[in-house]
Coordinates of C-alpha atoms and ligand atoms in Angstrom, one line a residue:
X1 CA 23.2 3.3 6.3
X2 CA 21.3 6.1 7.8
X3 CA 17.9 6.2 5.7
X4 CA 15.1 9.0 6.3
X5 CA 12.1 8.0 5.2
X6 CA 8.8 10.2 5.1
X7 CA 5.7 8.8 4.1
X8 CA 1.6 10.1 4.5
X9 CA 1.5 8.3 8.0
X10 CA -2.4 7.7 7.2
X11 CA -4.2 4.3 6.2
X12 CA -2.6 3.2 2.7
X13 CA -0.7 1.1 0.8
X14 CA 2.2 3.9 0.5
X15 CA 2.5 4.3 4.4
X16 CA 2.4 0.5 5.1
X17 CA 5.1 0.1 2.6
X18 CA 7.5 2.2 4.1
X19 CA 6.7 1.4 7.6
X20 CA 7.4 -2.1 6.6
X21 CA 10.1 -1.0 4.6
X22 CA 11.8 1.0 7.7
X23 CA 11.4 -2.2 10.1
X24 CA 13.1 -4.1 7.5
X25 CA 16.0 -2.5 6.9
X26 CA 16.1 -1.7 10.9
X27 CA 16.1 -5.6 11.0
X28 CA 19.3 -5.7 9.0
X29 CA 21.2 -3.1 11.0
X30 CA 20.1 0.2 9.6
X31 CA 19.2 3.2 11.1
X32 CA 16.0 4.7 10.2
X33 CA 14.6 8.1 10.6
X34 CA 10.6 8.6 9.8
X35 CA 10.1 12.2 9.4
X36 CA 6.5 13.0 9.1
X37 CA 3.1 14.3 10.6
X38 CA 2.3 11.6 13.1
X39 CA 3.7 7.9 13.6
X40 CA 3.3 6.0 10.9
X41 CA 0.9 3.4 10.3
X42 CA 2.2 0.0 11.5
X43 CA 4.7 1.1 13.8
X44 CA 4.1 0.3 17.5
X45 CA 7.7 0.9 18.8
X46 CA 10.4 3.0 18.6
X47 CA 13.9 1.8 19.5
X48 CA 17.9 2.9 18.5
X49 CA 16.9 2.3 15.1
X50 CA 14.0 3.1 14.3
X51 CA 13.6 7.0 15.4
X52 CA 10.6 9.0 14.7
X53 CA 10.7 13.0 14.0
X54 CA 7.5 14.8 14.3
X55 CA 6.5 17.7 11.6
X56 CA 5.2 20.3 13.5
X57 CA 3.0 23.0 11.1
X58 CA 2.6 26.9 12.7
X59 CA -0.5 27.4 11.9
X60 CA -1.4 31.6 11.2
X61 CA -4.5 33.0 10.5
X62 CA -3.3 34.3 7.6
X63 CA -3.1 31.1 5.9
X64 CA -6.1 29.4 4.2
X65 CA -3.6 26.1 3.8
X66 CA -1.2 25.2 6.6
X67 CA 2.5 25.2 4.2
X68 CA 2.9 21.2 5.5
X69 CA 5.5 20.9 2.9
X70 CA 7.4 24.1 3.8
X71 CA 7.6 22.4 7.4
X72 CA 8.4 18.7 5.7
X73 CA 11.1 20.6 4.1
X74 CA 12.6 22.0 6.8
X75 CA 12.6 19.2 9.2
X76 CA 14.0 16.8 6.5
X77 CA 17.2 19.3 6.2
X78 CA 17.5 19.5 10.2
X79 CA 17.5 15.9 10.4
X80 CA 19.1 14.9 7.8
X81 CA 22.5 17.4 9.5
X82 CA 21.8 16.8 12.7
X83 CA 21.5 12.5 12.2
X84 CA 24.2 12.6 9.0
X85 CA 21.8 11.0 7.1
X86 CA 23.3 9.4 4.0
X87 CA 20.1 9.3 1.9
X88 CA 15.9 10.7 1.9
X89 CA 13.7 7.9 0.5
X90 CA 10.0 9.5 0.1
X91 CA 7.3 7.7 -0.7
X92 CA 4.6 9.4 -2.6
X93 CA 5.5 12.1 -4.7
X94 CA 3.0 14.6 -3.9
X95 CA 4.2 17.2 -2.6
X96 CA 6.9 14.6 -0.2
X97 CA 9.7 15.1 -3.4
X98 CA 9.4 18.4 -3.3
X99 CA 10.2 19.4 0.1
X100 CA 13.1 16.5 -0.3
X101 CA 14.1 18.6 -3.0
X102 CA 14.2 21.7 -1.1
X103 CA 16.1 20.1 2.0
X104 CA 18.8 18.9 -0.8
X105 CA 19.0 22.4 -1.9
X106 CA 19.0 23.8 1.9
X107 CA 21.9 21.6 2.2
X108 CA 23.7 22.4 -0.9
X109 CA 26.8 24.3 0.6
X110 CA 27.4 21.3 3.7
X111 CA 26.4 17.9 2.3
X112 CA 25.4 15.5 0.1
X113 CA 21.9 14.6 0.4
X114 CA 21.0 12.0 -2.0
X115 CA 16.8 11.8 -2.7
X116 CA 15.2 8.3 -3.6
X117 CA 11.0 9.0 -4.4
X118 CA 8.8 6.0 -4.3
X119 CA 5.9 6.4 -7.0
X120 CA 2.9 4.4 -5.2
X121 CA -0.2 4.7 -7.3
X122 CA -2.7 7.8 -7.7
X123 CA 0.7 9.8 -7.3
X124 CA 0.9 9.7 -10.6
X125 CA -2.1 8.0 -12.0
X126 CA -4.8 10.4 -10.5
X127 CA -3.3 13.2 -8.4
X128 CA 0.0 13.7 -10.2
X129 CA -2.1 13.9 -13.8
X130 CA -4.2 17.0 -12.4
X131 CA -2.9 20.4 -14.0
X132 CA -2.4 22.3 -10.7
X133 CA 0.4 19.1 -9.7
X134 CA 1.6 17.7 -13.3
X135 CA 4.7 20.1 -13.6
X136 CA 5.8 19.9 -10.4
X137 CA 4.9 16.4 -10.3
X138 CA 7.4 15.8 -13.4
X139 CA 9.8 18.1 -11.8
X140 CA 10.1 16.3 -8.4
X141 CA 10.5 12.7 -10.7
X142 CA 13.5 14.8 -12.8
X143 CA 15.0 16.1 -9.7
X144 CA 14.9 12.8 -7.4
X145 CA 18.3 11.5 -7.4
X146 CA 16.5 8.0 -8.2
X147 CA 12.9 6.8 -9.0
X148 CA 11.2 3.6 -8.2
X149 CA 7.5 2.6 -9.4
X150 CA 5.8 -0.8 -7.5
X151 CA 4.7 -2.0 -10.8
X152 CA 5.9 -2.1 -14.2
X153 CA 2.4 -0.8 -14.8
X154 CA 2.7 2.3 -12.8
X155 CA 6.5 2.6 -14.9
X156 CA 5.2 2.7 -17.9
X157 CA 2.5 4.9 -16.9
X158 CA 4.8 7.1 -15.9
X159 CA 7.1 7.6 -18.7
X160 CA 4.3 7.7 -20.8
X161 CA 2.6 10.6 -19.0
X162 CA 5.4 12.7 -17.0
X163 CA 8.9 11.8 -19.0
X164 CA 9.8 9.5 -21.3
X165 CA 13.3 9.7 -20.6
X166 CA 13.3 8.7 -17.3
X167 CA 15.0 6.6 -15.2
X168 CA 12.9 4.1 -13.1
X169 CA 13.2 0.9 -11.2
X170 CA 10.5 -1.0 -10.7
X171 CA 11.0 -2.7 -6.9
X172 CA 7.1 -4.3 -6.0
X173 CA 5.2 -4.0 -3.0
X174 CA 6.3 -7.2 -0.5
X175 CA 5.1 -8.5 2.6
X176 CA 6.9 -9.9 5.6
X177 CA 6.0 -13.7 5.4
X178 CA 6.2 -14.5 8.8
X179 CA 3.9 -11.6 10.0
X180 CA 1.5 -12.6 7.0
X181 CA 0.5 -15.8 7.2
X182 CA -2.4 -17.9 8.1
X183 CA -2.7 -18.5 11.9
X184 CA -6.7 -19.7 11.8
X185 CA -8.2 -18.8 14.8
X186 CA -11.4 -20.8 15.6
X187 CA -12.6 -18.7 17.7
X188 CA -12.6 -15.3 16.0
X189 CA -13.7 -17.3 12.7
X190 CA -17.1 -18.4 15.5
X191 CA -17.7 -14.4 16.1
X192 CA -18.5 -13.8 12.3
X193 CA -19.6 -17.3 10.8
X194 CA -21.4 -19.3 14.1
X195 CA -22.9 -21.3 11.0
X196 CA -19.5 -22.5 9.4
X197 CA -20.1 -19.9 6.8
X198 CA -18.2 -18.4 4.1
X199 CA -15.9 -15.6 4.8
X200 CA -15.6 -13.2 2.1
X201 CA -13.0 -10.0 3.1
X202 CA -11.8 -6.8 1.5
X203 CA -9.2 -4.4 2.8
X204 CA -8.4 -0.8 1.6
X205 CA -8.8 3.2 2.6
X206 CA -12.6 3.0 1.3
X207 CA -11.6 5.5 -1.4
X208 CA -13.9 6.2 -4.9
X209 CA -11.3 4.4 -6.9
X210 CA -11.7 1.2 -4.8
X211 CA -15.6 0.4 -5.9
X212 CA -17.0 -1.0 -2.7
X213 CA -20.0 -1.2 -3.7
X214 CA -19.3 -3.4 -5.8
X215 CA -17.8 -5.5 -3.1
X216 CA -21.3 -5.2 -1.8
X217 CA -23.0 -6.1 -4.8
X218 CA -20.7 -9.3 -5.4
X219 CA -21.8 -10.4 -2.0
X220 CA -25.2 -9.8 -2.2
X221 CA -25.6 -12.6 -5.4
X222 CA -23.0 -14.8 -3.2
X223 CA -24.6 -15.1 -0.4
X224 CA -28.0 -15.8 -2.4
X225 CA -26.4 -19.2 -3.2
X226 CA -24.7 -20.6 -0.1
X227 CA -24.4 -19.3 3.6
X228 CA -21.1 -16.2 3.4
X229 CA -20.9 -13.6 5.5
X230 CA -18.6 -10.4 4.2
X231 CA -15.6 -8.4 6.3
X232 CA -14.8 -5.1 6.0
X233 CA -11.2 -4.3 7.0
X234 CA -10.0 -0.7 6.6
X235 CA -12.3 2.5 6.6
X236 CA -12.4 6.0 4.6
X237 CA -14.3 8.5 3.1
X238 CA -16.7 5.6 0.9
X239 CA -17.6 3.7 4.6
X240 CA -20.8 5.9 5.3
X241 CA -22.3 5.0 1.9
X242 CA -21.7 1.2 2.0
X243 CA -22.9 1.0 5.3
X244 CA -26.6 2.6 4.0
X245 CA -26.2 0.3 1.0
X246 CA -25.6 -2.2 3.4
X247 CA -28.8 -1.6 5.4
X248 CA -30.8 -1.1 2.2
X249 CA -29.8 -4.4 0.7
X250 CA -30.9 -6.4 4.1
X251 CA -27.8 -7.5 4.7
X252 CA -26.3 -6.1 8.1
X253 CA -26.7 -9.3 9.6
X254 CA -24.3 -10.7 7.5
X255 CA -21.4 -7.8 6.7
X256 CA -19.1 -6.7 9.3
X257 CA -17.4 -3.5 9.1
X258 CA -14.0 -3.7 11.4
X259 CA -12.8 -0.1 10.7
X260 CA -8.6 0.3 10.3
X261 CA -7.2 -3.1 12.2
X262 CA -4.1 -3.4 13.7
X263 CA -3.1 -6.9 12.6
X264 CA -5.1 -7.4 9.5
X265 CA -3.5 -10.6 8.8
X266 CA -5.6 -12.0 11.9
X267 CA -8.6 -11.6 10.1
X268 CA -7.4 -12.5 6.5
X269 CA -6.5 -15.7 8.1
X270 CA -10.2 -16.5 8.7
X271 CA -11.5 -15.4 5.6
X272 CA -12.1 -17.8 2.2
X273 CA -11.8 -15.5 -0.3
X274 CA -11.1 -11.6 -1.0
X275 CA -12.6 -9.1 -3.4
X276 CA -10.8 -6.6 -4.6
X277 CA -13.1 -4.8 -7.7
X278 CA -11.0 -1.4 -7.9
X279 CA -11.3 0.7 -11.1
X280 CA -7.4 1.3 -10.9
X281 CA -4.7 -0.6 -8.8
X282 CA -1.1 0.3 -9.4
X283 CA -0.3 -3.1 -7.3
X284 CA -2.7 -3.9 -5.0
X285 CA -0.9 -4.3 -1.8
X286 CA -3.9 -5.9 0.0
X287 CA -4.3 -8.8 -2.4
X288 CA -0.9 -9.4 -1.9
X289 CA -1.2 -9.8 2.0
X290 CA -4.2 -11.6 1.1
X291 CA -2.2 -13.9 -0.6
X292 CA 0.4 -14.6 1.7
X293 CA -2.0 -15.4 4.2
X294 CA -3.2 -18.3 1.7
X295 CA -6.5 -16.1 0.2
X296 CA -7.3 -16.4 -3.3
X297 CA -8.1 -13.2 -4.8
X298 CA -10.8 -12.0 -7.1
X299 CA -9.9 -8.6 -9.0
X300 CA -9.8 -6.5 -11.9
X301 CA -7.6 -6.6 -14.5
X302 CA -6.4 -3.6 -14.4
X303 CA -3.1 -1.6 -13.4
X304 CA -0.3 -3.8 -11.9
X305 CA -3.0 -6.6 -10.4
X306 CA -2.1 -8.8 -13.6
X307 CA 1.3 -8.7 -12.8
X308 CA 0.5 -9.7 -9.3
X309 CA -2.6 -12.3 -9.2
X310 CA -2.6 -15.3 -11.7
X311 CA -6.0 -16.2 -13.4
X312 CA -6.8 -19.6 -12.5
X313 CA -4.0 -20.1 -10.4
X314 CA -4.4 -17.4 -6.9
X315 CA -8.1 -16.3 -8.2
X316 CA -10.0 -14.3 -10.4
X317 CA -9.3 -11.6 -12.6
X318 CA -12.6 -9.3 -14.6
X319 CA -12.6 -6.7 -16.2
X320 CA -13.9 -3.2 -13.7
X321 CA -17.8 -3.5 -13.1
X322 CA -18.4 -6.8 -13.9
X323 CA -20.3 -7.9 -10.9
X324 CA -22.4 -11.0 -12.4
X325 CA -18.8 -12.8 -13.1
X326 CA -16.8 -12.0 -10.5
X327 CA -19.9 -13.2 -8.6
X328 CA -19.6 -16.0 -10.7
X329 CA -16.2 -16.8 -10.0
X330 CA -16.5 -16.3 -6.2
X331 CA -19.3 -19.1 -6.2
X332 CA -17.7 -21.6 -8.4
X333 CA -14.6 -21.2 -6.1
X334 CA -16.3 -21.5 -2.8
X335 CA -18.3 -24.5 -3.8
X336 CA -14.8 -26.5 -4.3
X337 CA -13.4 -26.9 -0.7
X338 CA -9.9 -28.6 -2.5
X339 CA -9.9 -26.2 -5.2
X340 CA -10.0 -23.1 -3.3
X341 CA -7.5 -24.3 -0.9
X342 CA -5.2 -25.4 -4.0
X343 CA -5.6 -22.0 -5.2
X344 CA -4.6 -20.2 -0.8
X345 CA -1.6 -22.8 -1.8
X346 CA -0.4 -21.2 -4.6
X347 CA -1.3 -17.7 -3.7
X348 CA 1.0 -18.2 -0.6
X349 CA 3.9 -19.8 -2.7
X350 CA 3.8 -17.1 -5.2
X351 CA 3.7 -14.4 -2.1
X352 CA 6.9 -15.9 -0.8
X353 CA 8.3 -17.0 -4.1
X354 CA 8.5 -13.1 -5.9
X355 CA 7.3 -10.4 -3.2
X356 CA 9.1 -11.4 0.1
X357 CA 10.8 -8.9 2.2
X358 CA 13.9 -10.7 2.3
X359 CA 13.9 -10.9 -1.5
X360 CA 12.7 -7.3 -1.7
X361 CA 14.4 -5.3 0.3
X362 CA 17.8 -6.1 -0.3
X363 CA 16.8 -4.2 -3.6
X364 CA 15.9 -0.9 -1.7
X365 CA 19.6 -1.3 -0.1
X366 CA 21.4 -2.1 -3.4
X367 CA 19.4 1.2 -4.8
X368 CA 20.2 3.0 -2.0
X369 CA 24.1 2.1 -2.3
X370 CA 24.0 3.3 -6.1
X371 CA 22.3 6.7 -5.1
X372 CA 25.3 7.4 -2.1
X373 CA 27.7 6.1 -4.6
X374 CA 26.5 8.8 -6.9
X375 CA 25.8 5.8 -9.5
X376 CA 22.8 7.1 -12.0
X377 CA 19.7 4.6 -10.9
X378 CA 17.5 2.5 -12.6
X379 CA 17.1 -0.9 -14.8
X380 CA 14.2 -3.3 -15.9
X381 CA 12.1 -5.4 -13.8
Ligands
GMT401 O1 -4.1 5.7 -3.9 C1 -4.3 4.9 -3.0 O2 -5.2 4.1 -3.0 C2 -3.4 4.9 -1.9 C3 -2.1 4.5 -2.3 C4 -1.2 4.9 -1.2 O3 -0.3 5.6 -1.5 O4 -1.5 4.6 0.0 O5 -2.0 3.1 -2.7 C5 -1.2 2.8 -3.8 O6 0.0 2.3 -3.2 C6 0.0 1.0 -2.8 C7 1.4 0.7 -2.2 O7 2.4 0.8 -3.2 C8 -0.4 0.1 -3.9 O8 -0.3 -1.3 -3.5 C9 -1.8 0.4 -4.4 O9 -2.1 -0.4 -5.5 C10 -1.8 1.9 -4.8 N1 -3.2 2.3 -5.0 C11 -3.7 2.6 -6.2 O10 -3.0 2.6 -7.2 C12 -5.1 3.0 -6.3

């Protein structure tokens, strides 16, 4: 198949996805077209099929806001001709269906142009719930020629909020479980814990909806009771204020902010244990790398993380805020060398086991057929 894929090529779960996603199905003879603003995250290297087509926005004077999607649009239509692409998987709806929707229509009178939109998260459960995007939001999800969700949270919350009557298949977030796995390195675990310390880690765009400081808070009443040092993979618009809270709290010494990393699972591989406190999760892509690289997870239960981690079995699960027991949890874990280990185990076997690409993708290619079949899209979980 010839698949374009466009995708916010920025820091974030949705861009990882489909880079990974594009490498993939490059992998098993595909040819992929990105079509977006800048390379996206987590690909290094273009070759026959994996191609990369930049959106160039005119900028005018006259325009307060650059029209990105009016440009999306119109490069996904001249690409989609000029590479006879059988299919447009987006990924985020805002505003990526739309101006999928408009290259269909550009199209009309020449081809078929079957549109597949991937609902990541805030798409619909922050962004897409605004007034100024709800109708166009529910539009784009009517119009798409198929609809997937990562979660059968974010599903749910989606029929429940923009159209009951929807079609939508839920295909989760995976990881590639050769690139993620644990590959210990003694010597980068040295640089951060000289002491034989505990690791603690958290990865994500450092967004409001994350908490991080409760990251911060966590690790402040861990490392009260045994020697742990914290790692900060990722960065956004929150990084300035943890790093005051940081330096407020006394604790530079012993947290480590690594800004956006090229291979994260290098440094998950070092780490004991990962928080993840976010107020709203639709999966939690991160714990699931985590995972994969044999980290137990503590996290709220919230969103699609309880359909992801296992209470007792890969970590922790608390409800959003509650900083005294997932503090709690972290210490009675890292005081239990075999039971934290037992726990990387499991996380790893249940990384494989349900959210491997080579179990996952073969489910973006069966949708895909549907769609250029003209088949109508879309079953349980
Ligand atoms: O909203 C974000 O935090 C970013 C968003 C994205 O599109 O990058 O992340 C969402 O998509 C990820 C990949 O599907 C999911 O693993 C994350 O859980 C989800 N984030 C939220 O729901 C907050």
């Amino acid at each position: 198949m010839k698949i374009g894929i466009t995708c916010y090529p920025t820091y974030g779960g949705s861009g990882v996805v489909a880079s990974e996603l594009g490498k993939s199905l490059a992998e098993r003879g595909h040819e992929i077209h990105f079509i977006s603003s800048s390379l996206p995250n987590r690909i290094f290297q273009l070759t026959e099929r994996i191609r990369f087509h930049e959106v160039e926005v005119m900028d005018y004077p006259l325009f307060e806001h650059t029209p990105y999607c009016l440009a999306l649009a119109t490069k996904m239509a001249e690409v989609a001709d000029k590479e006879n692409l059988d299919l447009l998987h987006v990924h985020y709806a805002i505003p990526h269906s739309i101006s999928a929707y408009l290259a269909r229509e550009m199209l009309v009178d020449k081809r078929r142009l079957p549109i597949a939109t991937t609902l990541h998260g805030t798409d619909i459960t922050l962004v897409g719930r605004n007034h100024s995007y709800l109708p166009i939001t529910r539009f784009a999800i009517r119009q798409s020629d198929g609809v997937t969700a990562v979660s059968r949270y974010l599903k749910a919350a989606t029929q429940r909020e923009f159209c009951c009557d929807c079609e939508i298949e839920v295909i989760p977030n995976f990881i590639n479980g050769k690139t993620f796995q644990r590959r210990f390195s003694q010597q980068l675990y040295r640089r951060f814990a000289p002491k034989g310390e505990r690791i603690l880690v958290h990865l994500s765009n450092f967004r409001p909806i994350k908490k991080v400081g409760d990251v911060v808070k966590i690790f402040a009443r861990v490392q009260k009771q045994m020697p742990a040092v914290l790692l900060f993979l990722g960065d956004g618009v929150e990084r300035s204020n943890v790093e005051f809270m940081v330096w407020e709290l006394g604790l530079s010494e012993k947290v480590f902010f690594m800004g956006k990393v090229n291979e994260p699972a290098d440094y998950l591989s070092i780490s004991d244990l990962m928080i993840l406190p976010s107020e709203l999760e639709s999966f939690g892509l991160a714990a699931l790398e985590a995972m994969a690289c044999e980290v137990p997870v503590i996290a709220t239960r919230v969103g699609g993380l309880p359909e992801l981690l296992q209470a007792g079995e890969t970590g922790c699960l608390a409800p959003v805020g509650a900083i005294d027991e997932m503090a709690r949890c972290a210490v009675e874990l890292l005081s239990d060398e075999n039971h934290l280990r037992q726990l990387g185990s499991n996380a790893r076997q249940r990384a494989l086991t349900s959210y491997d690409c080579d179990k996952i993708v073969p489910r973006y290619e069966a949708f895909y057929q549907k769609l250029i079949e003209g088949k109508p899209a879309g079953k349980e979980d």
